[in-house]
C-alpha positions as a Python dict, from the first residue, in 0.01 Angstrom:
ca = {
    (1, 'M'): (0, 0, 0),
    (2, 'T'): (216, -169, -264),
    (3, 'E'): (572, -42, -297),
    (4, 'T'): (687, 92, -631),
    (5, 'L'): (1039, -30, -689),
    (6, 'S'): (1260, 25, -991),
    (7, 'F'): (1587, -138, -1085),
    (8, 'D'): (1901, 5, -1238),
    (9, 'R'): (1943, -300, -1460),
    (10, 'A'): (2272, -185, -1606),
    (11, 'A'): (2426, -148, -1259),
    (12, 'V'): (2281, -480, -1142),
    (13, 'A'): (2409, -655, -1454),
    (14, 'G'): (2752, -498, -1410),
    (15, 'G'): (2791, -643, -1062),
    (16, 'R'): (2641, -975, -1172),
    (17, 'D'): (2890, -1006, -1456),
    (18, 'R'): (3183, -911, -1233),
    (19, 'F'): (3084, -1196, -1004),
    (20, 'F'): (3054, -1460, -1276),
    (21, 'A'): (3346, -1343, -1495),
    (22, 'P'): (3629, -1518, -1303),
    (23, 'V'): (3438, -1848, -1278),
    (24, 'G'): (3641, -2119, -1446),
    (25, 'R'): (3962, -1916, -1440),
    (26, 'R'): (4029, -1916, -1065),
    (27, 'P'): (3843, -1981, -738),
    (28, 'V'): (3586, -1707, -668),
    (29, 'I'): (3549, -1600, -305),
    (30, 'M'): (3223, -1478, -152),
    (31, 'G'): (3284, -1304, 182),
    (32, 'I'): (3016, -1321, 452),
    (33, 'V'): (2867, -1027, 643),
    (34, 'N'): (2591, -1128, 886),
    (35, 'V'): (2388, -839, 1025),
    (36, 'T'): (2210, -1072, 1266),
    (37, 'P'): (2210, -1111, 1644),
    (38, 'D'): (2198, -1493, 1629),
    (39, 'S'): (2412, -1632, 1347),
    (40, 'F'): (2605, -1939, 1465),
    (41, 'S'): (2951, -1795, 1405),
    (42, 'D'): (2946, -1415, 1418),
    (43, 'G'): (2601, -1323, 1544),
    (44, 'G'): (2591, -967, 1673),
    (45, 'L'): (2944, -875, 1566),
    (46, 'F'): (2837, -675, 1260),
    (47, 'A'): (2485, -569, 1352),
    (48, 'S'): (2569, -198, 1345),
    (49, 'R'): (2600, -10, 1015),
    (50, 'A'): (2956, 100, 1091),
    (51, 'A'): (3072, -250, 1187),
    (52, 'A'): (2909, -410, 883),
    (53, 'L'): (3061, -155, 644),
    (54, 'A'): (3403, -196, 802),
    (55, 'Q'): (3381, -574, 772),
    (56, 'A'): (3271, -555, 408),
    (57, 'R'): (3565, -328, 324),
    (58, 'K'): (3802, -565, 506),
    (59, 'L'): (3669, -866, 315),
    (60, 'A'): (3712, -683, -16),
    (61, 'A'): (4065, -576, 80),
    (62, 'D'): (4145, -936, 178),
    (63, 'G'): (4046, -1055, -169),
    (64, 'A'): (3672, -1122, -172),
    (65, 'D'): (3514, -1108, -518),
    (66, 'I'): (3168, -1038, -372),
    (67, 'V'): (3021, -961, -28),
    (68, 'D'): (2715, -1161, 80),
    (69, 'V'): (2491, -986, 332),
    (70, 'G'): (2230, -1167, 539),
    (71, 'A'): (1988, -1038, 803),
    (72, 'E'): (1827, -1366, 911),
    (73, 'S'): (2019, -1655, 1060),
    (74, 'T'): (1950, -1986, 885),
    (75, 'R'): (2135, -2202, 1138),
    (76, 'P'): (1949, -2511, 1270),
    (77, 'G'): (1686, -2403, 1522),
    (78, 'H'): (1691, -2038, 1416),
    (79, 'T'): (1395, -1808, 1475),
    (80, 'P'): (1238, -1695, 1144),
    (81, 'V'): (1246, -1319, 1088),
    (82, 'P'): (946, -1141, 926),
    (83, 'P'): (1026, -945, 608),
    (84, 'E'): (984, -604, 773),
    (85, 'A'): (1222, -694, 1055),
    (86, 'E'): (1470, -836, 805),
    (87, 'W'): (1456, -516, 599),
    (88, 'A'): (1490, -299, 910),
    (89, 'R'): (1831, -458, 963),
    (90, 'L'): (1931, -419, 597),
    (91, 'E'): (1792, -79, 495),
    (92, 'P'): (2043, 138, 686),
    (93, 'L'): (2330, -56, 532),
    (94, 'L'): (2273, -185, 180),
    (95, 'A'): (2290, 129, -33),
    (96, 'A'): (2613, 238, 139),
    (97, 'L'): (2754, -112, 105),
    (98, 'V'): (2682, -121, -268),
    (99, 'A'): (2848, 220, -307),
    (100, 'E'): (3149, 164, -82),
    (101, 'A'): (3240, -207, -68),
    (102, 'G'): (3439, -197, -391),
    (103, 'V'): (3303, -536, -500),
    (104, 'P'): (2955, -659, -600),
    (105, 'V'): (2705, -732, -323),
    (106, 'S'): (2472, -1028, -288),
    (107, 'I'): (2172, -1064, -59),
    (108, 'D'): (2117, -1382, 142),
    (109, 'T'): (1739, -1410, 150),
    (110, 'Y'): (1455, -1638, 43),
    (111, 'K'): (1188, -1364, 60),
    (112, 'G'): (1071, -1198, -259),
    (113, 'I'): (1001, -857, -108),
    (114, 'T'): (1345, -843, 58),
    (115, 'A'): (1511, -943, -268),
    (116, 'R'): (1319, -673, -458),
    (117, 'R'): (1417, -404, -211),
    (118, 'A'): (1781, -513, -215),
    (119, 'L'): (1795, -528, -595),
    (120, 'A'): (1640, -179, -611),
    (121, 'V'): (1942, -37, -424),
    (122, 'G'): (2194, -211, -649),
    (123, 'V'): (2253, -560, -512),
    (124, 'S'): (2352, -788, -801),
    (125, 'I'): (2303, -1148, -679),
    (126, 'V'): (2030, -1318, -475),
    (127, 'N'): (2155, -1607, -263),
    (128, 'D'): (1842, -1813, -187),
    (129, 'V'): (1880, -2092, 70),
    (130, 'W'): (1549, -2238, -47),
    (131, 'G'): (1642, -2249, -414),
    (132, 'L'): (1350, -2032, -539),
    (133, 'Q'): (1102, -2279, -389),
    (134, 'R'): (990, -2098, -73),
    (135, 'D'): (852, -1767, -208),
    (136, 'P'): (695, -1761, -557),
    (137, 'D'): (783, -1390, -599),
    (138, 'I'): (1159, -1426, -569),
    (139, 'A'): (1231, -1571, -914),
    (140, 'P'): (1027, -1299, -1094),
    (141, 'A'): (1208, -1032, -888),
    (142, 'I'): (1547, -1168, -994),
    (143, 'A'): (1439, -1189, -1357),
    (144, 'E'): (1297, -835, -1362),
    (145, 'A'): (1617, -687, -1219),
    (146, 'E'): (1832, -906, -1448),
    (147, 'A'): (2026, -1019, -1143),
    (148, 'G'): (2214, -1341, -1080),
    (149, 'V'): (2107, -1612, -839),
    (150, 'V'): (2260, -1883, -624),
    (151, 'I'): (2016, -2174, -596),
    (152, 'M'): (2080, -2375, -280),
    (153, 'H'): (1950, -2722, -198),
    (154, 'N'): (1754, -2749, 126),
    (155, 'R'): (1512, -2978, 306),
    (156, 'E'): (1246, -2916, 570),
    (157, 'A'): (1379, -3206, 777),
    (158, 'T'): (1677, -3439, 780),
    (159, 'D'): (1618, -3796, 664),
    (160, 'P'): (1936, -4003, 700),
    (161, 'E'): (1784, -4286, 496),
    (162, 'I'): (1748, -4107, 164),
    (163, 'D'): (1999, -4081, -120),
    (164, 'I'): (2089, -3717, -68),
    (165, 'V'): (2255, -3675, -407),
    (166, 'S'): (1942, -3796, -589),
    (167, 'D'): (1739, -3562, -370),
    (168, 'M'): (1964, -3270, -467),
    (169, 'L'): (1937, -3349, -838),
    (170, 'Q'): (1556, -3362, -819),
    (171, 'F'): (1548, -3040, -617),
    (172, 'F'): (1769, -2859, -868),
    (173, 'D'): (1551, -2979, -1156),
    (174, 'R'): (1250, -2811, -989),
    (175, 'S'): (1444, -2493, -910),
    (176, 'L'): (1585, -2461, -1260),
    (177, 'E'): (1236, -2502, -1405),
    (178, 'I'): (1116, -2217, -1181),
    (179, 'A'): (1410, -1999, -1284),
    (180, 'R'): (1365, -2058, -1654),
    (181, 'R'): (990, -2006, -1638),
    (182, 'A'): (1052, -1669, -1469),
    (183, 'G'): (1302, -1570, -1739),
    (184, 'I'): (1631, -1606, -1552),
    (185, 'S'): (1913, -1692, -1791),
    (186, 'D'): (2111, -2010, -1727),
    (187, 'A'): (2425, -1796, -1758),
    (188, 'H'): (2325, -1609, -1441),
    (189, 'I'): (2274, -1915, -1217),
    (190, 'A'): (2504, -2093, -972),
    (191, 'L'): (2413, -2399, -766),
    (192, 'D'): (2492, -2474, -401),
    (193, 'P'): (2460, -2824, -248),
    (194, 'G'): (2356, -2671, 84),
    (195, 'I'): (2611, -2823, 320),
    (196, 'G'): (2464, -2822, 672),
    (197, 'F'): (2103, -2775, 555),
    (198, 'G'): (1860, -3066, 600),
    (199, 'K'): (2137, -3326, 595),
    (200, 'S'): (2296, -3567, 839),
    (201, 'R'): (2672, -3548, 888),
    (202, 'L'): (2728, -3838, 649),
    (203, 'Q'): (2494, -3679, 393),
    (204, 'N'): (2695, -3358, 416),
    (205, 'Y'): (3007, -3554, 329),
    (206, 'D'): (2819, -3724, 43),
    (207, 'A'): (2709, -3383, -84),
    (208, 'L'): (3067, -3257, -85),
    (209, 'R'): (3190, -3568, -266),
    (210, 'A'): (2915, -3519, -526),
    (211, 'T'): (3080, -3207, -669),
    (212, 'P'): (3168, -3369, -1005),
    (213, 'R'): (2816, -3507, -1046),
    (214, 'L'): (2654, -3174, -966),
    (215, 'L'): (2886, -2995, -1208),
    (216, 'S'): (2751, -3219, -1484),
    (217, 'L'): (2432, -3009, -1466),
    (218, 'G'): (2632, -2735, -1639),
    (219, 'F'): (2632, -2459, -1374),
    (220, 'P'): (2902, -2313, -1149),
    (221, 'L'): (2901, -2473, -805),
    (222, 'L'): (2921, -2271, -484),
    (223, 'I'): (3045, -2443, -168),
    (224, 'G'): (2945, -2303, 171),
    (225, 'V'): (3108, -2498, 452),
    (226, 'S'): (3268, -2210, 641),
    (227, 'R'): (3294, -2278, 1017),
    (228, 'K'): (3004, -2524, 1008),
    (229, 'S'): (2936, -2792, 1266),
    (230, 'I'): (3039, -3076, 1037),
    (231, 'F'): (3392, -2992, 1159),
    (232, 'K'): (3309, -3022, 1532),
    (233, 'G'): (3510, -3343, 1554),
    (234, 'L'): (3839, -3163, 1499),
    (235, 'P'): (4078, -3147, 1798),
    (236, 'D'): (4008, -2774, 1837),
    (237, 'G'): (3630, -2756, 1862),
    (238, 'A'): (3607, -2376, 1881),
    (239, 'I'): (3436, -2191, 1597),
    (240, 'E'): (3765, -2032, 1494),
    (241, 'G'): (3929, -2374, 1502),
    (242, 'R'): (3703, -2489, 1221),
    (243, 'L'): (3910, -2284, 977),
    (244, 'I'): (4139, -2583, 923),
    (245, 'G'): (3845, -2807, 835),
    (246, 'T'): (3693, -2537, 616),
    (247, 'L'): (4014, -2491, 418),
    (248, 'A'): (4056, -2867, 374),
    (249, 'A'): (3699, -2913, 252),
    (250, 'N'): (3716, -2616, 17),
    (251, 'L'): (4045, -2726, -135),
    (252, 'L'): (3902, -3076, -186),
    (253, 'A'): (3599, -2925, -358),
    (254, 'A'): (3820, -2698, -568),
    (255, 'G'): (4019, -3000, -679),
    (256, 'D'): (3691, -3162, -787),
    (257, 'G'): (3596, -2854, -991),
    (258, 'A'): (3389, -2631, -760),
    (259, 'Q'): (3440, -2266, -851),
    (260, 'I'): (3280, -2040, -585),
    (261, 'F'): (3341, -2047, -209),
    (262, 'R'): (3135, -1867, 56),
    (263, 'V'): (3364, -1804, 354),
    (264, 'H'): (3419, -1596, 666),
    (265, 'D'): (3800, -1606, 644),
    (266, 'V'): (3878, -1447, 310),
    (267, 'A'): (4251, -1374, 344),
    (268, 'E'): (4330, -1730, 447),
    (269, 'H'): (4131, -1872, 158),
    (270, 'R'): (4284, -1635, -95),
    (271, 'A'): (4632, -1746, 13),
    (272, 'A'): (4539, -2115, 8),
    (273, 'F'): (4378, -2087, -335),
    (274, 'E'): (4683, -1907, -474),
    (275, 'V'): (4902, -2200, -367),
    (276, 'F'): (4644, -2445, -502),
    (277, 'S'): (4631, -2266, -840),
    (278, 'C'): (5011, -2242, -867),
    (279, 'L'): (5055, -2610, -796),
    (280, 'R'): (4791, -2708, -1048),
    (281, 'A'): (4945, -2485, -1312),
    (282, 'A'): (5303, -2603, -1255),
    (283, 'P'): (5428, -2815, -1546),
    (284, 'A'): (5487, -3180, -1467),
    (285, 'K'): (5839, -3312, -1522),
    (286, 'G'): (5900, -3675, -1599),
}
């Protein structure tokens, strides 16, 4: 039996616009809430409704501009989750999160039916790790709800021999064609180079350094490097120890013009970005 879902487009658009409004004026922070048992960093910590709501409120209080909720780990080697199992993790939480978080909510999914259900309870942004290219229903769902979208670059397998930046540009061309054909406005799109997805370590570094080239496409750029394994070489190899590498990479990307940052550690990033913005705004004296 087909579900009948309706969207409160005004509410969705309100959250969407709150998310995009600061872009270009200051760094925008997307806080992460994983309601998964197997995410690489915080799997199982926020699987309960109470823990997830508490974490979302904390992220908002720490300075997050939006809370991104995911119910399927996308780490290397993860076990895919069927849509019904994904929604079983999300359904007890999302409506309350939209009502109580105090900031817009985005859904981290590549499945059309999950996106539709989330948008029907007031989620404003769809964060698709397959850039609208995995499920043909997801772009129409976003367009119908008048939501925003983060289009992330991804690959089925890593190939260290390819030019990863050229691959990203070709991928984004395909994704943007899908978005426009579905009726998604360019003004409601952000791009994500997909650090840690289908790339070797060197290709991840190339993707980060490509920020200026990717910005030439004319869309806000989201960087998602938080606690990822590209920082394993740091002296402190613990997950929490990757904060130093995450901050360094995000500040580098901010200096190159990236505008949105998906992170676990919101308070630390808000403080670092405030210093970054003050230093950039300080008048130079000869």
